[in-house]
C-alpha positions as a Markdown table, in Angstrom:
| # | Residue | x | y | z |
|---|---|---|---|---|
| 1 | Met | 8.8 | 5.3 | 5.8 |
| 2 | Phe | 4.9 | 7.4 | 4.5 |
| 3 | Asp | 7.0 | 9.3 | 1.3 |
| 4 | Phe | 7.5 | 5.8 | 0.3 |
| 5 | Ile | 4.7 | 4.7 | 0.5 |
| 6 | Leu | 2.8 | 7.7 | -0.6 |
| 7 | Asp | 4.9 | 6.8 | -4.4 |
| 8 | Leu | 4.2 | 3.6 | -4.0 |
| 9 | Val | 0.1 | 3.7 | -4.0 |
| 10 | Met | 0.0 | 6.7 | -6.3 |
| 11 | Lys | 1.3 | 4.7 | -9.1 |
| 12 | Tyr | -2.2 | 2.7 | -8.5 |
| 13 | Thr | -4.3 | 4.9 | -7.9 |
| 14 | Pro | -6.1 | 8.3 | -10.2 |
| 15 | Leu | -6.4 | 10.7 | -7.9 |
| 16 | Glu | -3.9 | 13.3 | -6.7 |
| 17 | Ser | -1.6 | 12.9 | -4.4 |
| 18 | Trp | -3.3 | 16.0 | -1.9 |
| 19 | Glu | -6.2 | 14.2 | -2.1 |
| 20 | Val | -4.9 | 11.1 | 0.0 |
| 21 | Asp | -4.0 | 10.8 | 3.0 |
| 22 | Thr | -3.1 | 8.0 | 5.9 |
| 23 | Glu | -6.7 | 7.2 | 6.2 |
| 24 | Ser | -8.0 | 6.8 | 3.2 |
| 25 | Lys | -9.1 | 3.4 | 1.5 |
| 26 | Leu | -7.4 | 1.5 | -0.8 |
| 27 | Arg | -10.7 | 0.1 | -2.1 |
| 28 | Glu | -13.2 | 2.8 | -1.1 |
| 29 | Asp | -11.5 | 5.9 | -2.1 |
| 30 | Leu | -8.5 | 5.1 | -3.9 |
| 31 | Lys | -10.4 | 3.1 | -6.6 |
| 32 | Met | -8.1 | 0.9 | -6.5 |
| 33 | Asp | -9.2 | -3.2 | -8.2 |
| 34 | His | -7.7 | -6.5 | -6.9 |
| 35 | Ser | -5.2 | -6.4 | -9.2 |
| 36 | Asp | -4.1 | -3.2 | -8.2 |
| 37 | Leu | -3.4 | -4.8 | -4.3 |
| 38 | Tyr | -1.6 | -7.3 | -5.9 |
| 39 | Leu | 0.9 | -5.0 | -7.7 |
| 40 | Leu | 1.1 | -3.1 | -4.4 |
| 41 | Arg | 1.7 | -6.1 | -2.3 |
| 42 | Asn | 4.5 | -7.4 | -5.2 |
| 43 | Glu | 6.6 | -4.2 | -5.5 |
| 44 | Leu | 6.3 | -3.3 | -1.9 |
| 45 | Gly | 7.6 | -6.4 | -1.1 |
| 46 | Asn | 10.7 | -6.4 | -4.0 |
| 47 | Met | 10.7 | -2.9 | -2.0 |
| 48 | Leu | 11.6 | -4.3 | 1.1 |
| 49 | Glu | 12.9 | -7.4 | -0.7 |
| 50 | Thr | 10.8 | -10.0 | 1.0 |
| 51 | Glu | 7.9 | -11.7 | 0.6 |
| 52 | Ile | 4.8 | -9.8 | 2.4 |
| 53 | Ser | 1.8 | -12.6 | 2.9 |
| 54 | Glu | -1.3 | -11.6 | 0.9 |
| 55 | Glu | -3.5 | -12.5 | 4.4 |
| 56 | Asp | -1.5 | -9.9 | 5.3 |
| 57 | Met | -2.5 | -8.0 | 2.4 |
| 58 | Asp | -5.6 | -8.5 | 2.7 |
| 59 | Gln | -5.7 | -6.9 | 6.3 |
| 60 | Val | -4.7 | -3.9 | 4.3 |
| 61 | Val | -7.9 | -1.1 | 4.4 |
| 62 | Ser | -6.5 | 1.7 | 4.8 |
| 63 | Val | -2.7 | 4.1 | 3.7 |
| 64 | Met | -1.6 | 3.7 | 7.8 |
| 65 | Asp | -2.4 | -0.4 | 7.0 |
| 66 | Leu | -0.4 | 0.1 | 4.4 |
| 67 | Leu | 2.3 | 2.3 | 6.6 |
| 68 | Lys | 2.4 | -0.7 | 9.8 |
| 69 | Leu | 2.7 | -3.6 | 7.1 |
| 70 | Ala | 6.1 | -1.7 | 5.1 |
| 71 | Glu | 7.7 | -0.5 | 9.1 |
| 72 | Lys | 6.2 | -4.7 | 9.9 |
| 73 | Tyr | 8.4 | -6.2 | 6.9 |
| 74 | Ala | 11.3 | -3.9 | 6.9 |
| 75 | Lys | 12.0 | -4.7 | 10.4 |
| 76 | Met | 11.9 | -8.5 | 9.9 |
């Protein structure tokens, strides 16, 4: 699942993959803005064939949080 999330995150950050780890913060470290996070949420929802709520996505700060969110929705 980590590789899947990393590939998804890499679409929305100007950084190289070696600069990203589970502790990377989406907004601060990876330079994602609101529109990037919106697109990320939609693409993640499409891949998991579910609707990711804005409230859940608002709680995501780091790559690890995104991974946990993906696992939560994958189990639904």
